[in-house]
Amino acid sequence: MSSDEYSIRVNGLGKCYEIYATPRDRLKQFIIPPIQRLVGCEPSSFCREYWALENISFDIRKGEAFGIVGRNGSGKSTLLQLITGTIAPTVGTVETRGRVAALLELGSGFNPEFTGRDNVYLNAMLLGMTHDEVDERFDKIAAFADIGDYLDQPVKTYSSGMLVRLAFAVQVQIEPDILIVDEALAVGDALFQKRCFGRIEKLLSDGVTLLFVSHDQESVRTLTNRAILLKGGREVSMGSASQVLLDYRKLLHQEESDYFSKLMQPAVETGQASASKPADSSASSEAETAPESNESSEKSQAPAVSGRADQMSFGDGGVEVVSVGTFGTDDEPCAVFYPGDVIRIRVNCISHIDTDSINVGVRIRSREGIKIYSWGTLNQDMQILAGLREGELFWKRQLKAGEQFHVWLECDCSLGSNLYEIQASISYEGKPDYTAQRILHWKDEAAFFQTLMRQDEYFFGGISDLHMAARW
């Protein structure tokens, strides 16, 4: 990539902090090592090093949307601060081309004693706008923020949502070349978030480069093309947004499994690993015992399902999704549906252990990666338990080791024309309410189907049919 094609270039970036046990050690570090160097001695160290970020490199093209994901403490905010220049790197370099607008911390750069109006002028002029330019755009800023009379009140009286409204309204009006957003939109209400995402999409269409950090995986998938996954300040994976988010889900699942394993270790050491499930326990404790609480010896022999060559699945193992297919009402395989048809999804499974408390579910995503719908057998069980429908609870079904079984999931086709992906999952549910869940097997791209329109008979636009009717 030539130097004219990129907006952000990060090369070997690292940030190290010195951690001191006491203030006295900080003073010693300031005084003693320089003296030791003067007399030719090896300098002592009174601190320990903490690398918040280490050896990060990537290039972002002009007009590209790039996501950063990872758990809290993974180094996301540190990376953004290094890119914006608010902190200096310990090693490595950062290059940016063009005007940068960054929404990192709520109200950063705002004076709490000034009014919102005063802060608009102050913040915009710090970002490089002239007073006349702010005058020209002030009405647009005020309309976007939509905080009413609070605009002339001190910022210290604002809620967090009002702060981010005003901050975002200023940032997007300076016509940036690079827009950096770090989780700040999460505090806004749904209407404001919609307005923000609409504005971001408009900026992207105008060629603005976006650097986006969020825990909302669907937002990252929808807004960004590429992404990087961080853990402990280091790169775990980088590539297309969909692949990185899959790696992120695997990472979260693995860390959750490790956490539960540590909690279970004392019980294993005292010979209580095979104890029966408690009749009344917290959601977390029930999840910890799943599903080995039924047959711990067989669970230990169950094959793991996270190491498939195609890297499209993960889970603890024990019960496995073998295959998924879509069918018509005649039980014949079908991959094309029209509005009004019945979509029948068959999930074929095998259990490697004796267990119950199982939920078989699917998630349907559009070609653009937007989650359209998720549902499972537990959703139906919850309706039965609430007295809203009749039937047997799948959650209470006793599965035996080696047993093969299948579940039919059916719905009317009310989706717009598109290609859809089916993700399938099997989870152990410690409680029949999704509060104590462990993923036994998750399978991306388990099946695909397409929906089309018979435009001369029945037509609508959008992602879903609302069955609207007209009256006059």
mmCIF file of N, CA and C in Angstrom, residues 204-266:
data_model
loop_
_atom_site.group_PDB
_atom_site.id
_atom_site.type_symbol
_atom_site.label_atom_id
_atom_site.label_comp_id
_atom_site.label_asym_id
_atom_site.label_seq_id
_atom_site.Cartn_x
_atom_site.Cartn_y
_atom_site.Cartn_z
ATOM 1 N N LEU A 204 -19.159 7.564 6.132
ATOM 2 C CA LEU A 204 -18.460 6.493 5.426
ATOM 3 C C LEU A 204 -18.692 6.590 3.921
ATOM 4 N N SER A 205 -19.919 6.894 3.536
ATOM 5 C CA SER A 205 -20.214 7.039 2.109
ATOM 6 C C SER A 205 -19.500 8.231 1.494
ATOM 7 N N ASP A 206 -19.139 9.213 2.337
ATOM 8 C CA ASP A 206 -18.393 10.387 1.870
ATOM 9 C C ASP A 206 -16.884 10.164 1.883
ATOM 10 N N GLY A 207 -16.440 8.952 2.259
ATOM 11 C CA GLY A 207 -15.022 8.640 2.221
ATOM 12 C C GLY A 207 -14.280 8.858 3.525
ATOM 13 N N VAL A 208 -14.997 9.070 4.628
ATOM 14 C CA VAL A 208 -14.350 9.245 5.930
ATOM 15 C C VAL A 208 -13.890 7.886 6.459
ATOM 16 N N THR A 209 -12.710 7.848 7.058
ATOM 17 C CA THR A 209 -12.192 6.627 7.676
ATOM 18 C C THR A 209 -12.765 6.486 9.081
ATOM 19 N N LEU A 210 -13.242 5.290 9.422
ATOM 20 C CA LEU A 210 -13.840 5.046 10.740
ATOM 21 C C LEU A 210 -13.014 4.043 11.527
ATOM 22 N N LEU A 211 -12.715 4.401 12.760
ATOM 23 C CA LEU A 211 -12.092 3.481 13.707
ATOM 24 C C LEU A 211 -13.091 3.313 14.838
ATOM 25 N N PHE A 212 -13.653 2.110 14.981
ATOM 26 C CA PHE A 212 -14.826 1.895 15.830
ATOM 27 C C PHE A 212 -14.549 0.832 16.876
ATOM 28 N N VAL A 213 -14.809 1.170 18.138
ATOM 29 C CA VAL A 213 -14.652 0.234 19.249
ATOM 30 C C VAL A 213 -16.006 0.035 19.913
ATOM 31 N N SER A 214 -16.416 -1.209 20.070
ATOM 32 C CA SER A 214 -17.693 -1.480 20.721
ATOM 33 C C SER A 214 -17.740 -2.926 21.182
ATOM 34 N N HIS A 215 -18.498 -3.168 22.274
ATOM 35 C CA HIS A 215 -18.777 -4.536 22.702
ATOM 36 C C HIS A 215 -19.991 -5.104 21.974
ATOM 37 N N ASP A 216 -20.706 -4.246 21.240
ATOM 38 C CA ASP A 216 -21.870 -4.688 20.481
ATOM 39 C C ASP A 216 -21.388 -5.319 19.181
ATOM 40 N N GLN A 217 -21.386 -6.639 19.144
ATOM 41 C CA GLN A 217 -20.823 -7.343 17.998
ATOM 42 C C GLN A 217 -21.600 -7.061 16.717
ATOM 43 N N GLU A 218 -22.914 -6.907 16.809
ATOM 44 C CA GLU A 218 -23.699 -6.649 15.608
ATOM 45 C C GLU A 218 -23.361 -5.289 15.016
ATOM 46 N N SER A 219 -23.074 -4.291 15.862
ATOM 47 C CA SER A 219 -22.683 -2.969 15.359
ATOM 48 C C SER A 219 -21.344 -3.049 14.649
ATOM 49 N N VAL A 220 -20.400 -3.778 15.236
ATOM 50 C CA VAL A 220 -19.091 -3.940 14.601
ATOM 51 C C VAL A 220 -19.235 -4.665 13.272
ATOM 52 N N ARG A 221 -20.053 -5.699 13.256
ATOM 53 C CA ARG A 221 -20.242 -6.483 12.028
ATOM 54 C C ARG A 221 -20.888 -5.626 10.942
ATOM 55 N N THR A 222 -21.847 -4.786 11.330
ATOM 56 C CA THR A 222 -22.591 -3.996 10.355
ATOM 57 C C THR A 222 -21.777 -2.817 9.827
ATOM 58 N N LEU A 223 -21.027 -2.148 10.718
ATOM 59 C CA LEU A 223 -20.366 -0.907 10.342
ATOM 60 C C LEU A 223 -18.979 -1.092 9.749
ATOM 61 N N THR A 224 -18.275 -2.155 10.134
ATOM 62 C CA THR A 224 -16.862 -2.265 9.759
ATOM 63 C C THR A 224 -16.612 -3.369 8.737
ATOM 64 N N ASN A 225 -15.510 -3.206 7.993
ATOM 65 C CA ASN A 225 -15.100 -4.222 7.013
ATOM 66 C C ASN A 225 -14.053 -5.150 7.595
ATOM 67 N N ARG A 226 -13.083 -4.574 8.305
ATOM 68 C CA ARG A 226 -12.019 -5.346 8.936
ATOM 69 C C ARG A 226 -11.990 -5.025 10.419
ATOM 70 N N ALA A 227 -11.313 -5.891 11.176
ATOM 71 C CA ALA A 227 -11.249 -5.668 12.623
ATOM 72 C C ALA A 227 -10.011 -6.354 13.184
ATOM 73 N N ILE A 228 -9.654 -5.963 14.410
ATOM 74 C CA ILE A 228 -8.564 -6.584 15.145
ATOM 75 C C ILE A 228 -9.079 -6.978 16.514
ATOM 76 N N LEU A 229 -8.674 -8.146 16.989
ATOM 77 C CA LEU A 229 -9.060 -8.637 18.315
ATOM 78 C C LEU A 229 -7.846 -8.551 19.229
ATOM 79 N N LEU A 230 -8.019 -7.891 20.377
ATOM 80 C CA LEU A 230 -6.942 -7.719 21.347
ATOM 81 C C LEU A 230 -7.230 -8.508 22.608
ATOM 82 N N LYS A 231 -6.175 -9.023 23.210
ATOM 83 C CA LYS A 231 -6.258 -9.675 24.511
ATOM 84 C C LYS A 231 -4.963 -9.385 25.262
ATOM 85 N N GLY A 232 -5.078 -8.801 26.432
ATOM 86 C CA GLY A 232 -3.903 -8.501 27.232
ATOM 87 C C GLY A 232 -2.923 -7.588 26.542
ATOM 88 N N GLY A 233 -3.434 -6.693 25.687
ATOM 89 C CA GLY A 233 -2.567 -5.755 24.994
ATOM 90 C C GLY A 233 -1.909 -6.301 23.750
ATOM 91 N N ARG A 234 -2.226 -7.537 23.367
ATOM 92 C CA ARG A 234 -1.609 -8.151 22.198
ATOM 93 C C ARG A 234 -2.678 -8.541 21.170
ATOM 94 N N GLU A 235 -2.237 -8.629 19.914
ATOM 95 C CA GLU A 235 -3.136 -9.026 18.842
ATOM 96 C C GLU A 235 -3.407 -10.523 18.903
ATOM 97 N N VAL A 236 -4.683 -10.885 18.875
ATOM 98 C CA VAL A 236 -5.091 -12.290 18.803
ATOM 99 C C VAL A 236 -5.395 -12.673 17.360
ATOM 100 N N SER A 237 -6.146 -11.821 16.674
ATOM 101 C CA SER A 237 -6.427 -12.072 15.263
ATOM 102 C C SER A 237 -6.774 -10.762 14.577
ATOM 103 N N MET A 238 -6.621 -10.741 13.268
ATOM 104 C CA MET A 238 -6.978 -9.576 12.464
ATOM 105 C C MET A 238 -7.395 -10.056 11.085
ATOM 106 N N GLY A 239 -8.460 -9.471 10.574
ATOM 107 C CA GLY A 239 -8.965 -9.878 9.266
ATOM 108 C C GLY A 239 -10.348 -9.302 9.052
ATOM 109 N N SER A 240 -11.178 -10.030 8.312
ATOM 110 C CA SER A 240 -12.542 -9.566 8.068
ATOM 111 C C SER A 240 -13.296 -9.479 9.397
ATOM 112 N N ALA A 241 -14.242 -8.560 9.471
ATOM 113 C CA ALA A 241 -14.977 -8.346 10.721
ATOM 114 C C ALA A 241 -15.697 -9.607 11.173
ATOM 115 N N SER A 242 -16.290 -10.349 10.226
ATOM 116 C CA SER A 242 -17.035 -11.558 10.599
ATOM 117 C C SER A 242 -16.112 -12.613 11.193
ATOM 118 N N GLN A 243 -14.911 -12.805 10.620
ATOM 119 C CA GLN A 243 -13.989 -13.802 11.136
ATOM 120 C C GLN A 243 -13.447 -13.397 12.503
ATOM 121 N N VAL A 244 -13.122 -12.122 12.676
ATOM 122 C CA VAL A 244 -12.597 -11.654 13.958
ATOM 123 C C VAL A 244 -13.661 -11.780 15.051
ATOM 124 N N LEU A 245 -14.917 -11.502 14.720
ATOM 125 C CA LEU A 245 -15.982 -11.637 15.717
ATOM 126 C C LEU A 245 -16.205 -13.101 16.092
ATOM 127 N N LEU A 246 -16.026 -14.004 15.148
ATOM 128 C CA LEU A 246 -16.096 -15.428 15.478
ATOM 129 C C LEU A 246 -14.970 -15.792 16.438
ATOM 130 N N ASP A 247 -13.762 -15.295 16.169
ATOM 131 C CA ASP A 247 -12.638 -15.531 17.080
ATOM 132 C C ASP A 247 -12.914 -14.927 18.451
ATOM 133 N N TYR A 248 -13.589 -13.789 18.478
ATOM 134 C CA TYR A 248 -13.932 -13.124 19.738
ATOM 135 C C TYR A 248 -14.902 -13.974 20.546
ATOM 136 N N ARG A 249 -15.907 -14.539 19.871
ATOM 137 C CA ARG A 249 -16.870 -15.386 20.580
ATOM 138 C C ARG A 249 -16.179 -16.636 21.120
ATOM 139 N N LYS A 250 -15.248 -17.197 20.338
ATOM 140 C CA LYS A 250 -14.498 -18.356 20.817
ATOM 141 C C LYS A 250 -13.672 -17.994 22.044
ATOM 142 N N LEU A 251 -13.059 -16.821 22.010
ATOM 143 C CA LEU A 251 -12.247 -16.364 23.136
ATOM 144 C C LEU A 251 -13.102 -16.197 24.383
ATOM 145 N N LEU A 252 -14.259 -15.555 24.244
ATOM 146 C CA LEU A 252 -15.149 -15.370 25.384
ATOM 147 C C LEU A 252 -15.601 -16.708 25.944
ATOM 148 N N HIS A 253 -15.933 -17.633 25.039
ATOM 149 C CA HIS A 253 -16.374 -18.952 25.487
ATOM 150 C C HIS A 253 -15.263 -19.675 26.234
ATOM 151 N N GLN A 254 -14.035 -19.621 25.713
ATOM 152 C CA GLN A 254 -12.918 -20.309 26.344
ATOM 153 C C GLN A 254 -12.624 -19.724 27.723
ATOM 154 N N GLU A 255 -12.656 -18.405 27.831
ATOM 155 C CA GLU A 255 -12.387 -17.768 29.118
ATOM 156 C C GLU A 255 -13.480 -18.099 30.131
ATOM 157 N N GLU A 256 -14.730 -18.159 29.643
ATOM 158 C CA GLU A 256 -15.829 -18.526 30.543
ATOM 159 C C GLU A 256 -15.669 -19.971 31.020
ATOM 160 N N SER A 257 -15.278 -20.878 30.103
ATOM 161 C CA SER A 257 -15.072 -22.272 30.469
ATOM 162 C C SER A 257 -13.931 -22.416 31.471
ATOM 163 N N ASP A 258 -12.839 -21.669 31.249
ATOM 164 C CA ASP A 258 -11.707 -21.715 32.175
ATOM 165 C C ASP A 258 -12.113 -21.219 33.553
ATOM 166 N N TYR A 259 -12.945 -20.167 33.571
ATOM 167 C CA TYR A 259 -13.408 -19.609 34.844
ATOM 168 C C TYR A 259 -14.234 -20.627 35.616
ATOM 169 N N PHE A 260 -15.175 -21.286 34.917
ATOM 170 C CA PHE A 260 -16.009 -22.281 35.582
ATOM 171 C C PHE A 260 -15.178 -23.481 36.032
ATOM 172 N N SER A 261 -14.169 -23.842 35.240
ATOM 173 C CA SER A 261 -13.313 -24.972 35.608
ATOM 174 C C SER A 261 -12.557 -24.684 36.898
ATOM 175 N N LYS A 262 -12.085 -23.456 37.052
ATOM 176 C CA LYS A 262 -11.375 -23.080 38.275
ATOM 177 C C LYS A 262 -12.309 -23.132 39.483
ATOM 178 N N LEU A 263 -13.556 -22.703 39.269
ATOM 179 C CA LEU A 263 -14.514 -22.740 40.372
ATOM 180 C C LEU A 263 -14.843 -24.173 40.763
ATOM 181 N N MET A 264 -14.822 -25.086 39.771
ATOM 182 C CA MET A 264 -15.150 -26.477 40.044
ATOM 183 C C MET A 264 -13.980 -27.255 40.635
ATOM 184 N N GLN A 265 -12.760 -26.750 40.504
ATOM 185 C CA GLN A 265 -11.579 -27.502 40.913
ATOM 186 C C GLN A 265 -11.596 -27.921 42.380
ATOM 187 N N PRO A 266 -11.967 -27.024 43.336
ATOM 188 C CA PRO A 266 -12.002 -27.467 44.733
ATOM 189 C C PRO A 266 -12.939 -28.640 44.963
#
